[in-house]
Coordinates of C-alpha atoms in Angstrom, one line a residue:
Chain A
M24 CA 25.7 75.7 -80.0
S25 CA 25.2 73.9 -77.0
L26 CA 21.3 73.2 -76.2
G27 CA 23.1 71.9 -72.3
P28 CA 22.9 74.6 -70.4
K29 CA 19.2 75.5 -71.6
F30 CA 17.8 71.8 -70.9
V31 CA 19.5 72.6 -67.7
A32 CA 17.6 76.0 -66.9
L33 CA 13.7 74.5 -68.3
A34 CA 14.2 71.3 -66.2
A35 CA 15.3 73.2 -63.3
A36 CA 12.7 76.5 -64.1
L37 CA 10.1 73.4 -63.8
F38 CA 11.1 72.3 -61.4
V39 CA 11.0 74.8 -59.8
L40 CA 6.9 74.9 -61.0
A41 CA 6.4 71.8 -59.9
A42 CA 7.1 72.2 -56.0
C43 CA 5.6 75.7 -56.3
E44 CA 2.3 73.3 -57.7
L45 CA 2.6 70.7 -55.1
G46 CA 2.6 73.7 -52.0
G47 CA -1.1 74.3 -53.8
G48 CA -0.9 76.3 -57.1
T49 CA -2.3 79.5 -58.3
G50 CA -5.2 81.6 -57.2
Y51 CA -6.8 85.5 -57.6
L52 CA -7.3 87.9 -54.8
E53 CA -9.6 90.9 -56.2
L54 CA -9.7 93.5 -54.7
K55 CA -12.5 96.1 -55.2
T56 CA -11.9 99.7 -53.0
V57 CA -15.7 101.8 -52.6
P58 CA -15.9 104.4 -53.8
G59 CA -13.9 104.5 -56.1
S60 CA -13.7 108.5 -55.9
V61 CA -11.4 107.8 -52.6
R62 CA -8.0 106.5 -53.0
S63 CA -7.6 103.8 -50.8
P64 CA -5.0 103.9 -47.6
A65 CA -2.0 101.7 -48.1
L66 CA -2.4 97.9 -48.6
Y67 CA -0.5 95.1 -47.4
I68 CA -0.9 91.6 -48.5
D69 CA 0.7 89.6 -45.4
A70 CA 4.7 91.6 -45.6
D71 CA 4.0 92.9 -48.5
K72 CA 3.2 96.6 -50.2
I73 CA 0.3 95.8 -53.0
D74 CA 0.3 99.0 -55.5
A75 CA -3.7 98.8 -55.1
K76 CA -5.4 101.1 -57.8
S77 CA -8.8 103.4 -56.8
G78 CA -11.2 101.2 -58.1
T79 CA -10.6 97.1 -59.0
T80 CA -7.2 95.3 -58.7
V81 CA -6.7 91.3 -59.6
L82 CA -4.1 90.1 -58.0
R83 CA -2.2 86.4 -58.0
Q84 CA -1.6 84.7 -55.2
P85 CA -0.3 81.4 -54.0
V86 CA -3.1 79.4 -52.4
G87 CA -4.3 79.7 -49.3
T88 CA -4.7 82.4 -46.3
A89 CA -3.5 85.9 -46.4
R90 CA -3.5 88.9 -44.5
L91 CA -5.0 91.8 -45.8
Q92 CA -3.5 94.7 -44.1
S93 CA -3.9 98.4 -43.7
E94 CA -1.7 101.7 -43.4
G95 CA -3.5 103.6 -40.3
S96 CA -2.9 106.9 -40.5
D97 CA -1.1 106.6 -37.1
G98 CA 1.6 104.3 -40.0
K99 CA 0.5 101.5 -37.8
V100 CA -0.1 98.6 -39.9
V101 CA -3.6 96.6 -38.8
L102 CA -5.1 93.5 -39.5
L103 CA -8.8 94.1 -42.1
C104 CA -9.3 90.1 -43.3
Q105 CA -7.8 86.9 -43.7
V106 CA -9.2 85.8 -46.9
V107 CA -9.5 82.3 -48.5
V108 CA -7.4 82.1 -52.1
K109 CA -8.2 78.8 -53.9
K110 CA -6.7 77.4 -57.0
N111 CA -7.0 78.7 -60.4
R112 CA -10.1 81.0 -58.0
I113 CA -10.6 84.0 -58.2
T114 CA -11.5 85.9 -54.1
T115 CA -13.2 89.4 -54.6
V116 CA -12.8 91.4 -51.7
T117 CA -14.3 94.9 -51.2
I118 CA -12.7 97.5 -49.8
S119 CA -15.0 100.0 -47.7
S120 CA -12.2 103.0 -47.8
L121 CA -14.7 105.3 -46.3
E122 CA -15.3 103.2 -42.8
R123 CA -11.8 103.4 -40.1
P124 CA -10.4 101.3 -40.2
P125 CA -11.3 100.3 -43.5
R126 CA -14.1 97.2 -44.0
C127 CA -13.2 94.0 -45.3
Q128 CA -17.3 93.0 -47.3
C129 CA -17.0 89.1 -48.5
E130 CA -18.6 86.9 -50.9
R131 CA -19.1 84.3 -50.2
T132 CA -17.8 81.1 -51.2
G133 CA -19.1 77.6 -52.1
N134 CA -19.5 75.2 -49.4
D135 CA -21.5 78.1 -47.0
S136 CA -17.6 78.9 -46.5
K137 CA -16.8 83.2 -47.0
A138 CA -14.2 84.4 -48.3
C139 CA -12.3 86.1 -46.0
I140 CA -12.2 85.4 -42.1
G141 CA -12.6 88.7 -39.6
Chain B
M4 CA 7.2 83.5 -47.0
A5 CA 7.0 86.6 -49.2
R6 CA 10.3 85.4 -50.8
Q7 CA 9.1 82.1 -51.4
H8 CA 6.0 83.1 -53.1
N9 CA 8.2 86.2 -55.4
A10 CA 10.9 83.3 -56.4
C11 CA 7.5 80.8 -57.3
A12 CA 5.2 84.0 -59.1
A13 CA 8.7 84.5 -60.7
A14 CA 9.4 80.6 -61.5
R15 CA 5.9 79.9 -63.3
W16 CA 5.4 83.1 -65.3
R17 CA 8.7 81.4 -66.9
S18 CA 7.7 78.2 -67.5
W19 CA 4.4 79.1 -68.5
L20 CA 6.0 80.8 -71.2
A21 CA 8.0 77.9 -71.5
T22 CA 5.5 75.0 -71.7
S23 CA 3.8 76.8 -74.0
V24 CA 6.6 77.3 -76.2
I25 CA 7.5 73.9 -76.0
S26 CA 4.5 72.8 -77.2
A27 CA 4.3 74.6 -80.2
S28 CA 8.1 74.2 -81.0
L29 CA 12.1 73.3 -79.7
A30 CA 13.1 76.3 -81.5
A31 CA 10.9 78.4 -80.2
T32 CA 11.7 77.7 -76.8
M33 CA 15.4 78.3 -77.6
T34 CA 14.2 81.7 -79.0
L35 CA 12.3 82.3 -75.4
A36 CA 15.9 80.7 -73.7
S37 CA 17.8 83.6 -75.5
A38 CA 14.6 86.6 -74.4
E39 CA 15.3 85.5 -71.4
T40 CA 18.8 85.9 -71.1
R41 CA 18.0 89.5 -72.7
A42 CA 16.1 89.9 -69.7
T43 CA 18.5 90.2 -67.4
T44 CA 21.3 91.4 -69.4
G45 CA 19.5 95.1 -69.1
A46 CA 17.6 95.9 -71.6
T47 CA 15.6 98.8 -71.0
A48 CA 12.1 98.8 -69.5
D49 CA 10.1 99.9 -72.7
A50 CA 12.6 96.6 -74.8
E51 CA 11.7 94.2 -72.4
F52 CA 7.6 95.7 -71.8
S53 CA 7.5 95.4 -76.3
Q54 CA 9.3 91.9 -75.7
Q55 CA 6.8 90.2 -73.0
L56 CA 4.1 91.6 -75.1
G57 CA 4.8 89.8 -78.5
E58 CA 6.3 86.8 -76.6
L59 CA 2.3 86.6 -74.3
K60 CA 0.5 87.1 -77.6
K61 CA 2.1 84.1 -79.3
S62 CA 1.3 81.7 -76.3
F63 CA -2.3 83.4 -76.0
T64 CA -2.9 82.0 -79.2
D65 CA -2.3 78.5 -78.4
V66 CA -4.3 79.3 -75.1
G67 CA -7.1 80.7 -77.5
R68 CA -6.6 77.4 -79.2
T69 CA -7.3 75.2 -76.2
I70 CA -10.5 77.1 -75.1
D71 CA -11.9 76.7 -78.6
E72 CA -11.6 73.2 -78.7
S73 CA -13.0 73.1 -74.8
A74 CA -16.4 75.2 -76.5
K75 CA -16.7 72.6 -79.3
S76 CA -16.4 69.1 -77.3
I77 CA -18.4 71.2 -73.9
D78 CA -21.2 70.9 -76.4
A79 CA -21.5 67.8 -76.4
I80 CA -21.1 66.2 -73.1
Q81 CA -23.5 64.0 -71.6
N82 CA -22.5 63.9 -68.3
P83 CA -22.8 65.9 -65.4
E84 CA -19.3 64.5 -63.8
Q85 CA -17.2 65.3 -67.7
G86 CA -19.0 68.7 -67.1
R87 CA -17.1 69.2 -64.5
K88 CA -14.0 68.0 -65.6
S89 CA -14.0 70.5 -68.8
I90 CA -14.7 73.3 -66.3
E91 CA -12.2 72.7 -63.7
E92 CA -10.3 72.0 -66.8
L93 CA -10.8 75.3 -68.9
R94 CA -10.9 77.5 -65.3
N95 CA -6.8 76.0 -65.3
Q96 CA -7.3 78.1 -69.2
V97 CA -8.2 81.1 -68.0
S98 CA -5.8 81.0 -64.8
T99 CA -2.7 80.8 -67.1
L100 CA -4.5 83.8 -69.3
L101 CA -5.1 86.0 -66.4
N102 CA -2.0 85.1 -64.7
A103 CA -0.2 86.6 -67.9
V104 CA -2.0 89.6 -67.0
A105 CA -2.5 90.3 -63.6
D106 CA -1.9 93.4 -62.2
N107 CA 1.3 91.8 -59.6
G108 CA 2.1 90.1 -62.2
E109 CA 5.5 90.8 -64.4
I110 CA 4.3 92.0 -67.6
S111 CA 1.8 94.6 -65.4
K112 CA 5.0 95.7 -63.4
L113 CA 7.3 96.6 -67.1
G114 CA 4.5 98.2 -68.5
A115 CA 4.2 100.7 -64.9
K116 CA 8.4 100.9 -65.5
A117 CA 8.2 101.8 -69.6
L118 CA 5.8 104.5 -68.6
S119 CA 7.6 105.9 -65.8
L120 CA 11.0 105.7 -68.1
A121 CA 9.4 108.0 -70.7
D122 CA 8.0 109.9 -68.6
E123 CA 11.3 110.9 -67.6
K124 CA 12.6 111.3 -70.4
L125 CA 10.5 114.1 -71.6
K126 CA 11.0 115.6 -68.0
S127 CA 15.2 115.1 -69.6
L128 CA 14.6 116.1 -73.2
D129 CA 12.7 119.3 -71.7
R130 CA 15.5 120.5 -69.9
E131 CA 17.9 119.1 -72.9
A132 CA 21.2 121.6 -73.9
R133 CA 23.2 119.9 -76.6
F134 CA 20.6 119.0 -79.3
K135 CA 19.5 121.4 -81.7
P136 CA 15.9 122.4 -82.1
E137 CA 14.2 120.5 -84.8
E138 CA 16.9 117.6 -83.3
K139 CA 14.9 117.5 -79.9
Q140 CA 11.8 117.8 -81.5
Y141 CA 12.6 114.7 -83.1
L142 CA 13.7 113.0 -79.7
V143 CA 10.3 114.4 -77.6
N144 CA 8.3 113.6 -80.4
R145 CA 9.4 110.3 -81.2
W146 CA 9.4 110.0 -77.6
R147 CA 5.8 110.8 -76.6
E148 CA 5.0 108.4 -79.7
L149 CA 6.6 105.6 -76.8
R150 CA 4.2 107.0 -74.6
S151 CA 1.1 106.7 -76.5
A152 CA 1.9 103.6 -77.3
T153 CA 2.7 102.4 -74.0
E154 CA -0.6 103.6 -72.7
A155 CA -2.7 102.1 -75.5
A156 CA -0.4 98.4 -74.2
I157 CA -1.5 99.1 -70.5
K158 CA -4.9 99.8 -71.7
D159 CA -5.7 96.9 -73.4
L160 CA -3.8 95.0 -70.5
D161 CA -6.3 95.9 -68.5
S162 CA -9.5 95.1 -70.3
A163 CA -7.8 91.5 -71.0
R164 CA -7.5 91.5 -67.1
K165 CA -11.1 92.5 -66.5
D166 CA -12.3 90.4 -69.3
F167 CA -10.7 87.1 -67.9
S168 CA -11.5 88.0 -64.5
E169 CA -15.5 87.9 -65.0
L170 CA -14.8 84.6 -67.6
L171 CA -12.8 82.8 -64.4
R172 CA -15.7 83.9 -62.4
S173 CA -18.4 82.9 -64.4
L174 CA -17.0 79.5 -64.5
Q175 CA -16.3 79.4 -61.4
T176 CA -20.5 80.2 -60.6
S177 CA -20.7 77.7 -63.2
E178 CA -18.8 75.2 -61.6
D179 CA -20.5 75.5 -57.8
Y180 CA -23.8 75.2 -59.3
I181 CA -23.4 73.2 -61.5
D182 CA -22.4 70.7 -57.3
E183 CA -24.8 72.0 -56.3
L184 CA -27.8 70.6 -59.0
M185 CA -25.9 67.3 -58.9
Q186 CA -26.4 66.9 -54.7
I187 CA -29.9 67.3 -55.4
R188 CA -29.7 65.4 -58.1
E189 CA -30.4 67.9 -60.8
H190 CA -28.0 65.9 -63.6
E191 CA -30.3 67.3 -66.9
R192 CA -30.1 71.0 -65.2
A193 CA -26.9 70.4 -64.6
L194 CA -26.5 69.5 -68.4
Q195 CA -28.0 72.4 -69.4
V196 CA -26.0 74.7 -67.6
I197 CA -22.5 73.3 -68.9
H198 CA -24.0 73.0 -72.4
Q199 CA -24.6 77.1 -71.7
L200 CA -21.1 77.4 -70.4
S201 CA -20.2 77.4 -73.8
E202 CA -21.3 80.4 -75.6
G203 CA -20.2 82.7 -73.2
I204 CA -16.7 80.6 -73.6
R205 CA -17.7 81.3 -77.4
D206 CA -17.6 85.0 -76.6
A207 CA -14.3 85.1 -74.5
S208 CA -13.0 82.9 -77.3
V209 CA -13.9 85.9 -80.2
K210 CA -12.3 88.8 -77.8
L211 CA -9.9 86.7 -76.8
K212 CA -8.9 86.9 -80.4
K213 CA -9.4 90.5 -80.5
L214 CA -7.5 91.8 -77.9
L215 CA -4.6 89.5 -80.0
G216 CA -5.9 91.6 -83.3
T217 CA -5.2 94.9 -81.0
I218 CA -2.0 94.5 -79.0
Q219 CA 0.6 96.5 -80.2
P220 CA 4.1 96.6 -78.7
P221 CA 5.2 99.5 -78.3
G222 CA 8.2 100.4 -81.0
V223 CA 7.0 98.0 -83.1

């Protein structure tokens, strides 16, 4: 059995990975929904719907600024906040479901910058 | 943008597995390649979940070894700048672990799929009229066992996610604190913080080993 195609596939995968790394790599977004007993509204990061659990959800995200949005009772998607994701770091955002619309509570990160904007 | 992200995430997952295996041996690389082929040829969700969990255990063993070495080397560090670099490398390792068990990662998705498959199977067996009662009962029992094993594996992944998130947060907070200390030229105190970290890292390594011992691919 020839190893050729496997090596080509592997090289291609590593090439794509290198391209992704050049684009900034991966960080993590920890979403905490409070109170845990209340079902959180449908949440979106940019255009992707999140399968958020009640309590804590940890998502891998490309480095950069992500738009955290929620779906209102009228079905419209509204921006909650923009979250800053840094390479190999975890950014925690707490979403209070008791408020209408839900609100982001952001942690502070280094150099006086906030984890989220808005 | 979302499609590019998904492509990058998928590539990262495959490449992460691949790089771990390369470092182990060429034979293991071939195993991974054939596993990926199997994954794309329509294996059932629970079989894929079990297979990915098996691969995960292998890769975590390699990362665990690196973390152990980091804990040893951090003890001997005499320069805060070197310490900061070590923490950054460690964050990279922990990030690899967290990447594998993230809620939107491949394994978590497969776990959810496997669980839903078991539920569907149990429902359909309930309506099944082709088999003798004892045959039907046998199938129901096996699917129940598989469901319980899948649930247990998902629970282990949840707990791993929690541990790795906490470790990553602890590393980044320590790194930030060291950075602050260095800005005010408190190098001695920065070194103390670096050395204290080794205890936390050893603790994480113990937790990782425990996890490796606990995770049991369903149906194996």
